[in-house]
Amino acid sequence: GTQRTATTGSDGSYSIGAVPEGSVVVRATRIGFGPQQQTVSVTAGGTVEARFELSAQAALLEPLVVTGYGTTRREAITGSVASVDAAAANVGVKTNVTQMIQGRAAGVDVFQNNGEPGAGAQIRIRGGSSVSARNDPLYVIDGVPISNVATEPDGNGWAPNSPSLARNPLNLLNPADIASITILKDASATAIYGSRASNGVVLVETKRGQSGGGATFEYDGYVSTSSAARSLGVLNGSEYEAFVREQVAQGNLPASSLAALGVVEKTGPLPGDTLRVIYNTDWEKSVMRSPITYNQNLAFSGGTENTHYRGSVNYAKEQGVTLSSDLERIQGRLSATHSDIDGRLRLGLNVTSSRVNNTYLTYENQGGFEGGVFENVATFNPTTPVTVSDSTGTRYYEVGGTTIRNPVALANQIENIGSTTRTLGNAEAEFDVTRNLTAKINVGLDNSNGVRQEYYPIANPLGRALGNGLAQQQDLENNTQTLQTLLTYDGHVGASNTLNVVGGYEYSKFKTNYVMGKGIGFFTVAYGFHALDPATTKTTQSTAPGAK
């Protein structure tokens, strides 16, 4: 019942003076241990000893939430904030941050653009706020706002009005490296990051090293497979043949329709040695597959009382359920923290570098009036084969004089690949000027270089229709530099009130460079998209370097 207290020394010894005479209660507490108390009798002018042996006990710490330029106690938050536990969210096949958010935060809707591996996503926090402008939230990784724009150029150089959809630019991050995700959902986010946070903010904190116990190594990995959830209910070859013959017999189709059933194949050396063969091709199964996905993570961490470090490497390869749809990621990350001057100075470094290789299925966004792979799956004649063989060799079967294409040939013959090399890093220094005043500086860099390569060969009817082959190469470079300086006062006013004031200055610079080269008309398929000089018609386009 008194205010006489003492803190033990490093050996556990303590001393409390001026204790009143009589029976008193001594209580000992320590975070992480269960409290104990003893009743002792104190005589005038005498001393008495009380020994305590505390037992370890889990401690419930006051939860803190990252809210932008700092942290806040959960009960002190007045805005709408949602937190996602990364360990609980990283289950199953997760390629990026947006997939970890899906279904785990109220008021946050995540729509994946398509079913491709690592596909882009639309995130709407409490709905859309603009009809014509972007509605995507601002992403902040380890305190550094990043530019959430496509890191690879658009595809489909032959049809600029219907480009293929971009993959998710956040594929650079390995979900196993994420410690927590916080979503700022209301207008208070704009008080921190300005108008760019009008659609909400997604704060991502990555894992850091921990002290004690020496170096540790962690490994986890998985192998998975998938399949299409539904299939088209179209006729097979036998059913289609029976339908056409019935319609011809009823006079609803001309007799020439029978000539479109199957293909005529040679059975002998004489001209009349032929036979019409009816195939039973399931075009949907021909372009689909049972893909294999595997992900390997290796991390190491450790440190001393003042210095912590953590590093990780990741290799992931995810195949799509259709041909020519893949994602491959090779990523490495390193983080380190150090404290000095009795903990008043804190230094931190985070670097993430990744290489993401993408394989795209042509027409996966829009097929135009000709239709794409999946439209041709539904319309291509099921009585015809995928390939035919004759004296010239084996080739994909095509129907001449029409815009209906062999869907397997579209998937396999047309090359549409992309790759992105991206480095994201920041260095920070934090210093306690006084007990309640802290100064912080944070320097961040986000650099990405994306390449898109497409080739429509002469061997494919679409490639011939475009002018005897088309090849295109594009290069897109994005660079963002950020400087943050903060001054934070966190103190008490009176006995029960606290005062937290943050003042800061932030500078960001964005730079984009783009170059494109396209060639139409090739006399050979030997070069692919690697050389545009042999093309009959060549086109180039570029943007002058500059900041925006």
Coordinates of C-alpha atoms in Angstrom, one line a residue, residues 133-546:
A133 CA -9.3 7.5 -62.6
R134 CA -7.6 4.6 -60.9
N135 CA -9.2 3.1 -57.8
D136 CA -6.2 1.2 -56.6
P137 CA -4.9 1.8 -53.1
L138 CA -1.4 3.1 -52.2
Y139 CA 1.1 0.4 -51.3
V140 CA 3.8 1.1 -48.7
I141 CA 6.4 -1.5 -48.1
D142 CA 8.6 -1.1 -45.0
G143 CA 7.7 2.6 -44.9
V144 CA 8.4 3.3 -48.5
P145 CA 5.5 4.1 -50.8
I146 CA 5.9 2.3 -54.1
S147 CA 4.4 3.0 -57.6
N148 CA 1.9 0.3 -58.2
V149 CA 2.1 0.4 -62.0
A150 CA 2.6 -2.4 -64.5
T151 CA 6.3 -3.4 -64.7
E152 CA 6.0 -5.0 -68.1
P153 CA 4.6 -3.4 -71.3
D154 CA 1.3 -4.4 -72.8
G155 CA 1.2 -7.3 -75.2
N156 CA -0.6 -7.9 -78.5
G157 CA 1.4 -5.6 -80.7
W158 CA -0.9 -6.4 -83.6
A159 CA -4.0 -5.2 -81.8
P160 CA -3.2 -2.1 -79.7
N161 CA -6.8 -1.6 -78.8
S162 CA -7.1 -5.0 -76.9
P163 CA -3.8 -5.5 -75.0
S164 CA -3.4 -8.5 -72.7
L165 CA -3.8 -7.9 -69.0
A166 CA -0.7 -7.1 -67.0
R167 CA 0.5 -9.4 -64.2
N168 CA 0.5 -8.3 -60.6
P169 CA 3.5 -5.9 -60.0
L170 CA 3.6 -7.1 -56.4
N171 CA 4.8 -10.5 -57.6
L172 CA 8.3 -9.4 -56.6
L173 CA 7.5 -10.0 -52.9
N174 CA 7.7 -13.5 -51.5
P175 CA 4.7 -14.1 -49.2
A176 CA 6.9 -16.0 -46.8
D177 CA 8.9 -12.8 -46.1
I178 CA 5.8 -10.8 -45.0
A179 CA 5.3 -10.2 -41.3
S180 CA 2.1 -8.2 -41.2
I181 CA -0.3 -6.3 -43.5
T182 CA -2.3 -3.3 -42.3
I183 CA -5.0 -1.6 -44.3
L184 CA -6.0 2.0 -43.7
K185 CA -9.6 2.3 -45.0
D186 CA -10.9 5.8 -44.3
A187 CA -10.1 9.5 -44.9
S188 CA -7.6 9.6 -42.1
A189 CA -5.1 7.9 -44.5
T190 CA -5.0 11.0 -46.6
A191 CA -3.8 13.0 -43.6
I192 CA -0.7 10.8 -43.7
Y193 CA 0.0 10.3 -47.4
G194 CA -2.1 13.0 -49.1
S195 CA -4.4 12.6 -52.1
R196 CA -2.6 9.4 -53.4
A197 CA -4.1 7.6 -50.4
S198 CA -7.7 8.6 -51.3
N199 CA -8.4 5.0 -52.3
G200 CA -6.9 3.6 -49.0
V201 CA -3.4 2.4 -48.1
V202 CA -2.0 -1.1 -47.8
L203 CA 1.0 -1.2 -45.4
V204 CA 3.3 -4.2 -45.7
E205 CA 5.9 -5.0 -43.0
T206 CA 8.5 -7.6 -43.8
K207 CA 10.2 -10.0 -41.4
R208 CA 13.3 -8.9 -39.4
G209 CA 16.0 -10.8 -37.6
Q210 CA 15.7 -11.6 -33.9
S211 CA 18.5 -11.7 -31.3
G212 CA 19.3 -14.6 -29.1
G213 CA 20.0 -18.3 -29.7
G214 CA 22.6 -17.8 -32.4
A215 CA 21.9 -18.3 -36.1
T216 CA 18.8 -20.1 -37.2
F217 CA 17.8 -21.6 -40.6
E218 CA 14.3 -22.2 -41.9
Y219 CA 13.1 -24.1 -44.9
D220 CA 9.6 -24.6 -46.2
G221 CA 8.3 -25.6 -49.6
Y222 CA 5.3 -27.2 -51.3
V223 CA 4.2 -28.9 -54.5
S224 CA 0.7 -28.6 -55.7
T225 CA -1.5 -29.2 -58.7
S226 CA -4.7 -27.7 -59.9
S227 CA -7.5 -28.2 -62.5
A228 CA -10.2 -26.1 -64.2
A229 CA -13.3 -25.8 -62.0
R230 CA -15.7 -26.1 -64.9
S231 CA -15.8 -27.2 -68.5
L232 CA -17.7 -26.2 -71.6
G233 CA -20.7 -28.4 -72.4
V234 CA -20.0 -28.7 -76.2
L235 CA -20.6 -31.6 -78.5
N236 CA -17.8 -34.1 -79.1
G237 CA -16.8 -35.3 -82.6
S238 CA -19.3 -38.2 -82.8
E239 CA -22.2 -36.1 -81.5
Y240 CA -21.3 -33.2 -83.9
E241 CA -21.1 -35.6 -86.9
A242 CA -24.6 -37.0 -86.0
F243 CA -26.0 -33.6 -85.7
V244 CA -24.7 -32.4 -89.0
R245 CA -25.9 -35.5 -90.8
E246 CA -29.4 -35.1 -89.2
Q247 CA -29.6 -31.4 -90.3
V248 CA -28.5 -32.3 -93.9
A249 CA -31.1 -35.0 -94.0
Q250 CA -33.8 -32.6 -92.9
G251 CA -32.7 -30.0 -95.4
N252 CA -31.6 -27.5 -92.8
L253 CA -28.0 -27.6 -94.0
P254 CA -26.6 -28.1 -97.6
A255 CA -25.0 -31.4 -98.5
S256 CA -21.6 -29.6 -98.8
S257 CA -21.6 -29.4 -95.0
L258 CA -20.7 -33.1 -95.0
A259 CA -17.4 -32.3 -96.6
A260 CA -16.4 -30.3 -93.5
L261 CA -16.6 -33.4 -91.3
G262 CA -13.3 -35.0 -90.6
V263 CA -10.3 -34.9 -93.0
V264 CA -9.4 -36.9 -96.1
E265 CA -6.4 -39.0 -95.6
K266 CA -4.3 -41.0 -98.1
T267 CA -4.5 -44.8 -97.7
G268 CA -2.5 -45.9 -100.7
P269 CA -0.4 -44.7 -103.7
L270 CA -3.3 -44.3 -106.2
P271 CA -5.2 -40.9 -106.3
G272 CA -8.4 -42.7 -105.3
D273 CA -6.8 -44.3 -102.3
T274 CA -8.3 -42.0 -99.8
L275 CA -10.5 -42.2 -96.7
R276 CA -12.5 -39.6 -94.8
V277 CA -11.5 -40.0 -91.2
I278 CA -13.7 -38.6 -88.4
Y279 CA -11.8 -37.5 -85.3
N280 CA -13.2 -37.1 -81.9
T281 CA -11.1 -34.1 -80.6
D282 CA -11.9 -32.5 -77.3
W283 CA -10.4 -29.0 -78.0
E284 CA -10.8 -27.9 -74.4
K285 CA -8.7 -30.8 -73.1
S286 CA -6.2 -30.1 -75.8
V287 CA -5.4 -26.6 -74.5
M288 CA -5.8 -27.5 -70.8
R289 CA -3.4 -29.4 -68.5
S290 CA -2.9 -30.5 -64.9
P291 CA -0.2 -28.0 -63.9
I292 CA 2.4 -28.4 -61.3
T293 CA 3.3 -25.6 -58.9
Y294 CA 6.3 -25.7 -56.6
N295 CA 7.7 -23.1 -54.2
Q296 CA 11.0 -23.3 -52.2
N297 CA 12.0 -20.9 -49.4
L298 CA 15.2 -20.8 -47.4
A299 CA 15.8 -18.2 -44.7
F300 CA 18.5 -17.6 -42.2
S301 CA 18.5 -15.1 -39.2
G302 CA 20.4 -14.3 -36.1
G303 CA 22.3 -11.6 -34.3
T304 CA 23.4 -10.2 -31.0
E305 CA 21.6 -8.0 -28.5
N306 CA 22.3 -4.9 -30.7
T307 CA 22.5 -6.2 -34.2
H308 CA 19.9 -8.4 -36.0
Y309 CA 19.9 -9.8 -39.5
R310 CA 17.7 -11.9 -41.7
G311 CA 18.2 -13.2 -45.3
S312 CA 16.1 -15.3 -47.5
V313 CA 16.0 -16.8 -51.0
N314 CA 12.9 -18.0 -52.9
Y315 CA 12.3 -20.0 -56.1
A316 CA 8.7 -20.4 -57.3
K317 CA 7.3 -21.7 -60.5
E318 CA 3.6 -21.8 -61.1
Q319 CA 2.0 -23.3 -64.3
G320 CA -1.4 -22.2 -65.5
V321 CA -4.2 -24.6 -66.3
T322 CA -3.8 -23.7 -70.0
L323 CA -0.9 -24.1 -72.3
S324 CA 1.6 -21.2 -72.5
S325 CA 0.7 -19.7 -69.1
D326 CA 3.5 -19.7 -66.5
L327 CA 5.1 -17.7 -63.8
E328 CA 8.7 -18.1 -62.5
R329 CA 10.2 -16.1 -59.6
I330 CA 13.7 -16.0 -58.3
Q331 CA 14.0 -13.7 -55.3
G332 CA 16.4 -12.8 -52.6
R333 CA 16.0 -10.5 -49.6
L334 CA 18.3 -9.1 -46.9
S335 CA 17.4 -7.1 -43.8
A336 CA 19.6 -5.8 -41.0
T337 CA 19.1 -3.6 -37.9
H338 CA 21.6 -2.2 -35.4
S339 CA 21.2 -0.1 -32.3
D340 CA 23.9 1.9 -30.5
I341 CA 24.5 4.7 -28.0
D342 CA 22.5 2.8 -25.4
G343 CA 19.7 2.2 -27.8
R344 CA 19.2 5.9 -28.8
L345 CA 20.5 5.3 -32.3
R346 CA 18.8 2.7 -34.5
L347 CA 19.8 1.8 -38.1
G348 CA 18.0 -0.4 -40.6
L349 CA 18.5 -1.7 -44.1
N350 CA 16.1 -3.7 -46.3
V351 CA 16.8 -4.9 -49.8
T352 CA 14.6 -7.1 -52.0
S353 CA 15.6 -8.1 -55.5
S354 CA 13.7 -10.4 -57.8
R355 CA 13.4 -11.7 -61.3
V356 CA 10.0 -12.7 -62.5
N357 CA 9.5 -14.5 -65.8
N358 CA 6.1 -14.6 -67.4
T359 CA 4.6 -16.7 -70.2
Y360 CA 1.3 -15.3 -71.6
L361 CA -1.5 -17.0 -73.4
T362 CA -2.3 -15.0 -76.5
Y363 CA -5.8 -13.5 -76.6
E364 CA -6.3 -14.1 -72.9
N365 CA -7.9 -10.6 -72.5
Q366 CA -9.9 -9.9 -75.7
G367 CA -9.9 -11.8 -79.0
G368 CA -11.5 -9.2 -81.2
F369 CA -13.9 -10.2 -84.0
E370 CA -11.7 -13.2 -84.7
G371 CA -12.0 -14.7 -81.2
G372 CA -9.3 -16.0 -79.0
V373 CA -8.1 -19.3 -77.8
F374 CA -11.2 -20.1 -75.7
E375 CA -13.7 -19.0 -78.4
N376 CA -12.0 -21.3 -80.9
V377 CA -12.1 -24.1 -78.3
A378 CA -15.9 -23.8 -78.5
T379 CA -16.2 -23.2 -82.3
F380 CA -13.5 -25.3 -83.9
N381 CA -14.7 -28.5 -85.6
P382 CA -14.4 -31.4 -83.2
T383 CA -14.3 -34.0 -86.0
T384 CA -10.9 -32.6 -87.2
P385 CA -7.5 -33.5 -85.6
V386 CA -5.0 -31.3 -83.8
T387 CA -2.2 -32.1 -86.3
V388 CA -2.0 -33.8 -89.7
S389 CA 0.9 -35.5 -91.4
D390 CA 1.7 -35.7 -95.1
S391 CA 4.7 -35.6 -97.4
T392 CA 5.8 -32.2 -96.1
G393 CA 5.8 -33.4 -92.5
T394 CA 3.6 -32.9 -89.4
R395 CA 1.8 -29.6 -89.0
Y396 CA -1.2 -28.1 -87.1
Y397 CA -4.5 -28.7 -88.9
E398 CA -6.1 -25.4 -90.0
V399 CA -9.2 -24.4 -91.9
G400 CA -8.3 -22.2 -94.9
G401 CA -10.1 -19.1 -95.9
T402 CA -11.6 -18.3 -92.5
T403 CA -10.8 -16.5 -89.3
I404 CA -11.4 -19.7 -87.2
R405 CA -8.1 -20.8 -85.9
N406 CA -6.7 -24.0 -84.3
P407 CA -6.7 -23.1 -80.6
V408 CA -3.8 -25.4 -79.8
A409 CA -1.7 -23.8 -82.6
L410 CA -2.6 -20.4 -81.2
A411 CA -1.3 -21.4 -77.8
N412 CA 1.9 -23.2 -78.9
Q413 CA 3.0 -21.4 -82.1
I414 CA 2.6 -17.8 -80.9
E415 CA 5.3 -16.7 -78.4
N416 CA 4.3 -14.0 -75.8
I417 CA 6.8 -13.8 -73.0
G418 CA 7.8 -11.1 -70.5
S419 CA 10.3 -10.7 -67.7
T420 CA 10.8 -8.1 -64.9
T421 CA 13.9 -7.5 -62.8
R422 CA 13.0 -5.4 -59.8
T423 CA 14.9 -4.1 -56.8
L424 CA 13.3 -2.5 -53.8
G425 CA 15.3 -1.2 -50.9
N426 CA 15.4 1.4 -48.1
A427 CA 17.9 2.5 -45.5
E428 CA 16.7 4.3 -42.3
A429 CA 18.2 5.9 -39.3
E430 CA 16.3 6.8 -36.1
F431 CA 17.7 8.8 -33.2
D432 CA 16.2 9.7 -29.8
V433 CA 17.1 13.4 -29.4
T434 CA 15.5 13.5 -26.0
R435 CA 13.4 11.1 -24.0
N436 CA 10.3 12.1 -25.9
L437 CA 11.6 13.5 -29.2
T438 CA 12.7 11.2 -32.0
A439 CA 14.2 12.1 -35.4
K440 CA 14.1 9.7 -38.4
I441 CA 15.3 9.7 -42.0
N442 CA 14.3 7.0 -44.5
V443 CA 15.7 6.8 -48.1
G444 CA 14.0 4.4 -50.5
L445 CA 14.5 3.2 -54.0
D446 CA 12.3 1.2 -56.3
N447 CA 13.7 0.2 -59.7
S448 CA 12.1 -2.2 -62.3
N449 CA 13.0 -3.1 -65.8
G450 CA 10.4 -5.1 -67.8
V451 CA 10.8 -6.7 -71.2
R452 CA 7.9 -8.0 -73.4
Q453 CA 8.6 -10.1 -76.5
E454 CA 6.1 -11.4 -79.0
Y455 CA 6.3 -13.4 -82.2
Y456 CA 3.6 -14.4 -84.6
P457 CA 5.3 -16.8 -87.1
I458 CA 4.4 -17.4 -90.8
A459 CA 3.5 -21.0 -90.0
N460 CA 0.4 -19.7 -88.1
P461 CA -2.5 -18.4 -90.1
L462 CA -2.7 -15.4 -87.9
G463 CA 0.9 -14.7 -88.4
R464 CA 0.5 -14.9 -92.2
A465 CA -2.6 -12.7 -92.0
L466 CA -0.6 -10.0 -90.2
G467 CA 1.8 -9.7 -93.1
N468 CA 3.9 -12.8 -93.2
G469 CA 4.9 -12.8 -89.6
L470 CA 5.1 -10.2 -86.9
A471 CA 7.8 -9.7 -84.1
Q472 CA 7.8 -7.1 -81.4
Q473 CA 10.1 -6.2 -78.5
Q474 CA 9.3 -3.6 -75.8
D475 CA 11.3 -2.4 -72.8
L476 CA 9.8 -0.5 -69.9
E477 CA 11.8 1.0 -67.0
N478 CA 10.3 2.5 -63.9
N479 CA 12.4 4.3 -61.2
T480 CA 11.1 5.8 -58.0
Q481 CA 13.2 7.6 -55.4
T482 CA 11.9 8.6 -52.0
L483 CA 13.2 10.6 -49.1
Q484 CA 11.4 10.9 -45.8
T485 CA 12.4 13.0 -42.8
L486 CA 10.3 12.8 -39.6
L487 CA 10.3 14.4 -36.2
T488 CA 8.1 12.7 -33.6
Y489 CA 7.2 13.9 -30.1
D490 CA 5.5 11.3 -27.9
G491 CA 5.1 12.4 -24.3
H492 CA 2.6 12.8 -21.4
V493 CA 0.5 15.7 -20.5
G494 CA -0.5 15.5 -16.9
A495 CA -0.9 12.2 -15.1
S496 CA -3.2 10.3 -17.6
N497 CA -3.0 12.1 -21.0
T498 CA -0.6 11.5 -23.8
L499 CA 0.5 13.8 -26.7
N500 CA 1.8 12.5 -30.0
V501 CA 2.9 14.9 -32.7
V502 CA 4.5 14.0 -36.0
G503 CA 6.0 16.5 -38.4
G504 CA 7.8 15.5 -41.6
Y505 CA 8.9 16.2 -45.1
E506 CA 8.8 13.7 -48.0
Y507 CA 10.2 13.9 -51.5
S508 CA 9.4 11.5 -54.3
K509 CA 10.7 11.3 -57.9
F510 CA 9.2 9.1 -60.6
K511 CA 10.9 8.3 -63.9
T512 CA 9.6 6.2 -66.8
N513 CA 11.4 5.2 -69.9
Y514 CA 9.9 3.2 -72.7
V515 CA 11.1 1.9 -76.1
M516 CA 9.5 -0.4 -78.7
G517 CA 10.6 -2.0 -81.9
K518 CA 8.2 -3.9 -84.3
G519 CA 8.8 -5.7 -87.5
I520 CA 6.3 -7.1 -90.0
G521 CA 7.1 -9.4 -93.0
F522 CA 9.7 -12.1 -92.5
F523 CA 11.1 -14.5 -95.1
T524 CA 12.3 -16.9 -92.4
V525 CA 11.3 -18.0 -88.9
A526 CA 14.9 -18.5 -87.9
Y527 CA 15.2 -15.2 -86.0
G528 CA 11.9 -15.0 -84.1
F529 CA 11.7 -11.7 -82.1
H530 CA 15.5 -11.6 -81.6
A531 CA 16.2 -9.7 -84.9
L532 CA 13.9 -7.2 -86.5
D533 CA 16.3 -6.1 -89.4
P534 CA 15.0 -8.8 -91.8
A535 CA 11.5 -7.4 -91.5
T536 CA 9.9 -5.7 -94.6
T537 CA 8.3 -3.0 -92.4
K538 CA 9.9 -1.8 -89.2
T539 CA 8.3 0.6 -86.6
T540 CA 9.9 2.1 -83.5
Q541 CA 8.6 4.1 -80.6
S542 CA 10.1 5.6 -77.5
T543 CA 9.7 8.1 -74.8
A544 CA 12.4 10.6 -73.9
P545 CA 13.9 10.2 -70.4
G546 CA 12.4 12.5 -67.9

